[in-house]
mmCIF file of C-alpha atoms in Angstrom:
data_model
loop_
_atom_site.group_PDB
_atom_site.id
_atom_site.type_symbol
_atom_site.label_atom_id
_atom_site.label_comp_id
_atom_site.label_asym_id
_atom_site.label_seq_id
_atom_site.Cartn_x
_atom_site.Cartn_y
_atom_site.Cartn_z
ATOM 1 C CA MET A 255 118.336 102.017 98.385
ATOM 2 C CA THR A 256 119.992 101.881 101.783
ATOM 3 C CA TYR A 257 119.386 102.181 105.496
ATOM 4 C CA ALA A 258 119.037 105.914 104.839
ATOM 5 C CA GLU A 259 115.787 105.231 102.981
ATOM 6 C CA TYR A 260 114.518 103.353 106.002
ATOM 7 C CA LEU A 261 115.389 106.310 108.206
ATOM 8 C CA SER A 262 113.774 108.741 105.778
ATOM 9 C CA GLY A 263 110.454 106.898 105.937
ATOM 10 C CA GLU A 264 110.316 105.762 102.292
ATOM 11 C CA PRO A 265 107.186 103.551 102.055
ATOM 12 C CA VAL A 266 107.734 99.832 101.526
ATOM 13 C CA ILE A 267 106.033 98.191 98.538
ATOM 14 C CA VAL A 268 104.684 94.722 99.329
ATOM 15 C CA THR A 269 104.271 92.293 96.420
ATOM 16 C CA ALA A 270 102.139 89.170 96.812
ATOM 17 C CA ALA A 271 103.190 86.207 94.642
ATOM 18 C CA LEU A 272 99.946 84.288 94.592
ATOM 19 C CA THR A 273 100.385 81.132 92.560
ATOM 20 C CA GLY A 274 103.707 80.372 90.880
ATOM 21 C CA GLY A 275 104.308 77.889 88.098
ATOM 22 C CA VAL A 276 105.694 74.863 89.952
ATOM 23 C CA HIS A 277 103.839 73.460 92.966
ATOM 24 C CA GLY A 278 100.066 73.168 93.023
ATOM 25 C CA LYS A 279 97.246 72.070 95.277
ATOM 26 C CA GLU A 280 99.110 68.828 95.975
ATOM 27 C CA THR A 281 101.461 70.977 98.087
ATOM 28 C CA THR A 282 98.815 73.153 99.728
ATOM 29 C CA PRO A 283 95.058 73.225 99.136
ATOM 30 C CA HIS A 284 95.143 76.998 99.673
ATOM 31 C CA LEU A 285 97.044 77.727 96.429
ATOM 32 C CA PRO A 286 94.773 79.541 93.924
ATOM 33 C CA GLU A 287 94.798 78.152 90.381
ATOM 34 C CA THR A 288 91.647 79.211 88.519
ATOM 35 C CA PRO A 289 91.153 82.828 87.410
ATOM 36 C CA GLU A 290 88.366 83.254 89.964
ATOM 37 C CA GLU A 291 90.511 81.868 92.789
ATOM 38 C CA ILE A 292 93.432 84.092 91.791
ATOM 39 C CA GLY A 293 91.181 87.144 91.537
ATOM 40 C CA ARG A 294 89.837 86.610 95.043
ATOM 41 C CA ALA A 295 93.346 85.955 96.379
ATOM 42 C CA ALA A 296 94.542 89.207 94.799
ATOM 43 C CA ALA A 297 91.740 91.156 96.471
ATOM 44 C CA ALA A 298 92.533 89.609 99.854
ATOM 45 C CA ALA A 299 96.252 90.361 99.450
ATOM 46 C CA GLU A 300 95.505 93.973 98.515
ATOM 47 C CA ALA A 301 93.223 94.357 101.525
ATOM 48 C CA ALA A 302 96.055 93.017 103.696
ATOM 49 C CA GLY A 303 98.496 95.629 102.374
ATOM 50 C CA ALA A 304 99.933 94.386 99.077
ATOM 51 C CA ALA A 305 100.329 97.009 96.347
ATOM 52 C CA VAL A 306 101.461 94.543 93.644
ATOM 53 C CA VAL A 307 100.305 91.025 92.715
ATOM 54 C CA HIS A 308 102.737 88.791 90.825
ATOM 55 C CA LEU A 309 100.731 86.468 88.582
ATOM 56 C CA HIS A 310 101.237 83.113 86.878
ATOM 57 C CA ALA A 311 98.555 81.353 84.856
ATOM 58 C CA ARG A 312 97.419 77.746 85.153
ATOM 59 C CA ARG A 313 95.486 75.474 82.810
ATOM 60 C CA GLU A 314 92.304 73.799 83.999
ATOM 61 C CA ASN A 315 94.366 70.772 85.066
ATOM 62 C CA GLY A 316 96.651 72.964 87.189
ATOM 63 C CA GLU A 317 99.630 72.915 84.817
ATOM 64 C CA ARG A 318 101.388 76.158 83.927
ATOM 65 C CA ALA A 319 99.867 78.192 81.084
ATOM 66 C CA PHE A 320 101.457 80.954 79.022
ATOM 67 C CA SER A 321 98.585 81.999 76.774
ATOM 68 C CA ALA A 322 97.539 85.640 76.683
ATOM 69 C CA GLY A 323 93.943 84.436 76.889
ATOM 70 C CA ARG A 324 94.488 82.720 80.208
ATOM 71 C CA PHE A 325 96.310 85.754 81.620
ATOM 72 C CA GLN A 326 93.497 87.930 80.276
ATOM 73 C CA ALA A 327 90.950 85.895 82.226
ATOM 74 C CA ILE A 328 93.046 86.219 85.386
ATOM 75 C CA ASP A 329 93.505 89.964 84.945
ATOM 76 C CA GLU A 330 89.787 90.447 84.483
ATOM 77 C CA ALA A 331 89.116 88.455 87.651
ATOM 78 C CA VAL A 332 91.698 90.517 89.557
ATOM 79 C CA ARG A 333 90.160 93.781 88.368
ATOM 80 C CA ARG A 334 86.679 92.492 89.196
ATOM 81 C CA HIS A 335 87.547 91.595 92.785
ATOM 82 C CA ALA A 336 90.441 93.896 93.723
ATOM 83 C CA ASP A 337 90.397 97.668 93.957
ATOM 84 C CA ASP A 338 93.544 99.256 92.502
ATOM 85 C CA VAL A 339 96.304 96.655 92.848
ATOM 86 C CA ILE A 340 99.228 96.705 90.363
ATOM 87 C CA VAL A 341 99.252 93.671 88.051
ATOM 88 C CA GLN A 342 102.629 92.054 87.350
ATOM 89 C CA HIS A 343 102.862 89.079 84.972
ATOM 90 C CA SER A 344 105.553 86.402 85.047
ATOM 91 C CA THR A 345 107.515 85.736 81.848
ATOM 92 C CA GLY A 346 109.697 83.026 83.410
ATOM 93 C CA GLY A 347 109.446 79.462 82.223
ATOM 94 C CA THR A 348 111.726 76.447 82.470
ATOM 95 C CA GLY A 349 112.092 74.828 79.067
ATOM 96 C CA ALA A 350 109.548 77.160 77.459
ATOM 97 C CA PRO A 351 110.547 78.782 74.149
ATOM 98 C CA LEU A 352 110.659 82.544 73.724
ATOM 99 C CA SER A 353 107.474 82.440 71.640
ATOM 100 C CA GLU A 354 105.575 81.131 74.680
ATOM 101 C CA ARG A 355 107.200 83.479 77.152
ATOM 102 C CA ARG A 356 106.146 86.517 75.122
ATOM 103 C CA LYS A 357 102.468 85.607 75.423
ATOM 104 C CA PRO A 358 101.862 86.901 78.994
ATOM 105 C CA LEU A 359 102.787 90.376 77.679
ATOM 106 C CA GLY A 360 99.987 90.306 75.110
ATOM 107 C CA THR A 361 96.922 91.034 77.228
ATOM 108 C CA ASP A 362 94.665 94.042 76.623
ATOM 109 C CA PRO A 363 95.420 96.182 78.492
ATOM 110 C CA PRO A 364 98.957 94.988 79.118
ATOM 111 C CA PRO A 365 100.133 94.452 82.693
ATOM 112 C CA GLU A 366 101.773 97.442 84.343
ATOM 113 C CA MET A 367 104.791 95.280 85.210
ATOM 114 C CA ALA A 368 106.330 91.944 84.203
ATOM 115 C CA SER A 369 109.157 89.829 85.561
ATOM 116 C CA LEU A 370 112.393 89.425 83.607
ATOM 117 C CA ASP A 371 114.753 86.642 84.728
ATOM 118 C CA MET A 372 118.313 87.896 84.370
ATOM 119 C CA GLY A 373 120.105 84.639 83.607
ATOM 120 C CA PRO A 374 120.156 80.830 83.707
ATOM 121 C CA LEU A 375 119.216 78.759 86.727
ATOM 122 C CA ASN A 376 118.864 75.058 87.464
ATOM 123 C CA ARG A 377 115.474 73.550 88.177
ATOM 124 C CA TYR A 378 115.219 70.095 89.777
ATOM 125 C CA ASP A 379 117.759 67.466 88.642
ATOM 126 C CA HIS A 380 117.479 67.665 84.863
ATOM 127 C CA LEU A 381 116.080 71.070 83.895
ATOM 128 C CA THR A 382 117.670 74.463 83.316
ATOM 129 C CA SER A 383 115.927 77.748 82.659
ATOM 130 C CA GLU A 384 118.274 79.214 80.065
ATOM 131 C CA ASN A 385 117.436 82.923 79.946
ATOM 132 C CA THR A 386 120.091 83.782 77.376
ATOM 133 C CA ARG A 387 120.966 87.430 76.791
ATOM 134 C CA GLY A 388 119.076 87.202 73.521
ATOM 135 C CA THR A 389 115.952 86.054 75.360
ATOM 136 C CA VAL A 390 116.357 88.736 78.027
ATOM 137 C CA ASP A 391 116.779 91.466 75.400
ATOM 138 C CA ALA A 392 113.828 90.233 73.333
ATOM 139 C CA LEU A 393 111.498 90.153 76.338
ATOM 140 C CA TYR A 394 112.727 93.544 77.492
ATOM 141 C CA ASP A 395 112.130 95.054 74.047
ATOM 142 C CA GLU A 396 108.603 93.626 74.020
ATOM 143 C CA MET A 397 107.940 95.163 77.437
ATOM 144 C CA GLN A 398 109.260 98.530 76.294
ATOM 145 C CA ASP A 399 107.069 98.443 73.182
ATOM 146 C CA ARG A 400 103.988 97.775 75.314
ATOM 147 C CA GLY A 401 104.782 100.234 78.115
ATOM 148 C CA ILE A 402 105.424 97.509 80.723
ATOM 149 C CA LYS A 403 107.964 98.102 83.500
ATOM 150 C CA PRO A 404 110.392 95.189 83.913
ATOM 151 C CA GLU A 405 110.975 93.689 87.338
ATOM 152 C CA LEU A 406 114.517 92.292 87.036
ATOM 153 C CA GLU A 407 114.716 88.951 88.855
ATOM 154 C CA VAL A 408 118.221 88.424 90.259
ATOM 155 C CA PHE A 409 118.746 84.855 91.462
ATOM 156 C CA ASN A 410 122.514 85.045 92.114
ATOM 157 C CA ASP A 411 125.628 87.222 91.829
ATOM 158 C CA GLY A 412 126.031 86.467 88.118
ATOM 159 C CA HIS A 413 122.537 87.729 87.488
ATOM 160 C CA ARG A 414 123.408 90.942 89.296
ATOM 161 C CA ASN A 415 126.268 91.388 86.844
ATOM 162 C CA GLU A 416 123.740 90.827 84.043
ATOM 163 C CA VAL A 417 121.690 93.764 85.350
ATOM 164 C CA HIS A 418 124.717 95.983 84.709
ATOM 165 C CA GLY A 419 125.091 94.378 81.277
ATOM 166 C CA LEU A 420 121.468 95.028 80.383
ATOM 167 C CA LEU A 421 121.956 98.664 81.324
ATOM 168 C CA ASP A 422 124.919 98.774 78.931
ATOM 169 C CA ARG A 423 122.798 97.311 76.106
ATOM 170 C CA ARG A 424 119.464 99.001 76.755
ATOM 171 C CA ASP A 425 118.198 102.316 78.100
ATOM 172 C CA LEU A 426 116.093 101.329 81.125
ATOM 173 C CA ALA A 427 113.766 103.959 82.508
ATOM 174 C CA ASP A 428 114.488 105.077 86.051
ATOM 175 C CA PRO A 429 114.159 103.709 88.574
ATOM 176 C CA VAL A 430 115.626 100.279 87.805
ATOM 177 C CA TYR A 431 113.716 97.742 89.917
ATOM 178 C CA ALA A 432 115.461 94.474 90.836
ATOM 179 C CA THR A 433 114.230 91.570 92.952
ATOM 180 C CA LEU A 434 117.052 89.962 94.956
ATOM 181 C CA ILE A 435 116.272 86.268 95.471
ATOM 182 C CA PHE A 436 117.738 84.070 98.222
ATOM 183 C CA GLY A 437 117.453 80.336 98.756
ATOM 184 C CA PRO A 438 118.897 76.950 97.743
ATOM 185 C CA GLY A 439 120.522 75.698 94.555
ATOM 186 C CA THR A 440 121.341 78.308 91.911
ATOM 187 C CA LEU A 441 119.998 81.073 94.138
ATOM 188 C CA THR A 442 122.178 83.318 96.298
ATOM 189 C CA ARG A 443 122.829 81.603 99.626
ATOM 190 C CA PRO A 444 120.589 83.202 102.271
ATOM 191 C CA THR A 445 122.993 84.880 104.682
ATOM 192 C CA PRO A 446 122.862 88.485 105.933
ATOM 193 C CA ARG A 447 126.370 89.098 104.562
ATOM 194 C CA ASN A 448 125.292 87.969 101.086
ATOM 195 C CA PHE A 449 122.206 90.141 101.337
ATOM 196 C CA LEU A 450 124.289 93.238 102.054
ATOM 197 C CA ALA A 451 126.666 92.420 99.195
ATOM 198 C CA ALA A 452 123.739 91.963 96.798
ATOM 199 C CA VAL A 453 122.246 95.324 97.719
ATOM 200 C CA GLU A 454 125.582 97.121 97.458
ATOM 201 C CA GLY A 455 126.319 95.529 94.086
ATOM 202 C CA LEU A 456 123.241 96.921 92.330
ATOM 203 C CA PRO A 457 123.549 99.878 89.938
ATOM 204 C CA ASP A 458 123.446 103.313 91.538
ATOM 205 C CA GLY A 459 119.889 104.495 92.045
ATOM 206 C CA ALA A 460 118.312 101.040 91.637
ATOM 207 C CA LEU A 461 115.426 100.030 93.890
ATOM 208 C CA PHE A 462 115.454 96.504 95.288
ATOM 209 C CA ASN A 463 112.767 94.051 96.210
ATOM 210 C CA THR A 464 113.549 91.228 98.674
ATOM 211 C CA LEU A 465 112.525 87.595 98.114
ATOM 212 C CA GLY A 466 113.476 84.784 100.492
ATOM 213 C CA PHE A 467 112.278 81.292 99.633
ATOM 214 C CA GLY A 468 110.676 79.045 102.227
ATOM 215 C CA ARG A 469 111.650 79.718 105.823
ATOM 216 C CA HIS A 470 113.812 82.646 104.696
ATOM 217 C CA GLN A 471 110.769 84.689 103.656
ATOM 218 C CA LEU A 472 110.195 86.368 107.029
ATOM 219 C CA PRO A 473 113.805 87.145 108.096
ATOM 220 C CA PHE A 474 114.835 88.386 104.653
ATOM 221 C CA GLY A 475 111.651 90.398 104.314
ATOM 222 C CA THR A 476 112.549 92.030 107.621
ATOM 223 C CA LEU A 477 116.065 92.784 106.332
ATOM 224 C CA GLY A 478 114.513 94.343 103.234
ATOM 225 C CA VAL A 479 112.346 96.600 105.366
ATOM 226 C CA LEU A 480 115.337 97.692 107.471
ATOM 227 C CA LEU A 481 117.524 98.479 104.470
ATOM 228 C CA GLY A 482 114.902 100.664 102.809
ATOM 229 C CA GLY A 483 113.967 98.137 100.147
ATOM 230 C CA HIS A 484 110.723 96.456 99.207
ATOM 231 C CA VAL A 485 109.396 92.969 99.953
ATOM 232 C CA ARG A 486 107.765 90.039 98.170
ATOM 233 C CA VAL A 487 105.844 87.332 100.028
ATOM 234 C CA GLY A 488 103.219 84.772 99.056
ATOM 235 C CA LEU A 489 102.391 81.124 98.450
ATOM 236 C CA GLU A 490 104.512 80.935 95.290
ATOM 237 C CA ASP A 491 107.659 81.285 97.416
ATOM 238 C CA ASN A 492 106.642 79.839 100.772
ATOM 239 C CA VAL A 493 103.626 77.704 101.709
ATOM 240 C CA TYR A 494 104.221 77.734 105.492
ATOM 241 C CA TYR A 495 103.296 80.317 108.105
ATOM 242 C CA ARG A 496 105.534 78.662 110.666
ATOM 243 C CA ARG A 497 107.247 75.274 110.947
ATOM 244 C CA GLY A 498 104.667 72.548 110.345
ATOM 245 C CA GLU A 499 101.771 74.977 109.811
ATOM 246 C CA LEU A 500 100.616 75.763 106.294
ATOM 247 C CA ALA A 501 99.808 79.385 105.537
ATOM 248 C CA GLU A 502 96.102 79.903 104.971
ATOM 249 C CA SER A 503 96.656 82.353 102.104
ATOM 250 C CA SER A 504 99.081 84.819 100.588
ATOM 251 C CA ALA A 505 97.074 87.497 102.397
ATOM 252 C CA GLN A 506 98.100 85.971 105.737
ATOM 253 C CA LEU A 507 101.774 86.264 104.716
ATOM 254 C CA VAL A 508 101.189 89.850 103.576
ATOM 255 C CA GLU A 509 99.593 90.695 106.926
ATOM 256 C CA ARG A 510 102.642 89.348 108.747
ATOM 257 C CA ILE A 511 105.222 91.416 106.832
ATOM 258 C CA VAL A 512 102.976 94.498 107.044
ATOM 259 C CA ALA A 513 102.914 94.055 110.832
ATOM 260 C CA VAL A 514 106.721 93.827 110.829
ATOM 261 C CA ALA A 515 107.039 97.008 108.767
ATOM 262 C CA GLU A 516 104.611 98.890 110.977
ATOM 263 C CA ARG A 517 106.352 97.691 114.151
ATOM 264 C CA LEU A 518 109.630 98.966 112.664
ATOM 265 C CA GLY A 519 108.040 102.334 111.912
ATOM 266 C CA ARG A 520 107.911 102.006 108.128
ATOM 267 C CA GLU A 521 104.829 103.024 106.140
ATOM 268 C CA VAL A 522 103.374 100.444 103.748
ATOM 269 C CA ALA A 523 102.800 101.806 100.247
ATOM 270 C CA THR A 524 99.341 101.955 98.717
ATOM 271 C CA PRO A 525 99.061 101.043 95.032
ATOM 272 C CA ALA A 526 99.022 104.755 94.167
ATOM 273 C CA GLN A 527 102.192 105.375 96.186
ATOM 274 C CA ALA A 528 103.820 102.299 94.639
ATOM 275 C CA ARG A 529 103.103 103.620 91.130
ATOM 276 C CA GLU A 530 104.778 106.901 92.040
ATOM 277 C CA ILE A 531 107.823 105.164 93.570
ATOM 278 C CA LEU A 532 108.212 102.788 90.601
ATOM 279 C CA GLY A 533 107.589 105.426 87.949
ATOM 280 C CA LEU A 534 104.629 103.580 86.419
#
């Protein structure tokens, strides 16, 4: 996707990342953790303009959960409260074995989409999320077997190369959908020049989703809108609305990027339009 897509009026898909698997209510009391809280947050994000909700599961104590049963409870809450939003499960997990990371794909019905981390990344001072090619291939094969579209999470330039490698090893259905992630540490450094290089380095015909961590969420979301891509916002990636002011909800962050898109003359995709664009 390019500036030409922006000029052509291609609708922008907004994804709301509601919860995440790292910080909890100790960081912001507004972060949803229980299935009921996540279901209500999904409905609010959809009402604000999100077509996709990116979901993580938490145990009762707030720690990350991988079990299909916990994801099942969340999905049921989302479907109970929301209207037609697309459900996307996370399969990422620092230090978690492949057997655990498969579990979010095992709900009935399966999610329409699931994330697929494209390579290793450092977490904190002593942890690494490995994401070997064997793990990537195994998770991809599981998604293909269950009719789940992978959302390829690209944290740096090496991961972008791995997207090309996955296409050499596997036959991904068009369109390929990659989330370009910008921020500190192992992530691509958040500069406009790096953003342009990341977009240009994707396989021909790939769609891209834009994710800026923390204070980069708004400017990089705006860049994504202008370059004809799609955008992810939410409390998983950024807990502030502005410096020193916590966001009240993921829906508030969705409303802000929707207002940006509309001010720039770009239509915001409904869930039905998003399914058509993504080939779900």
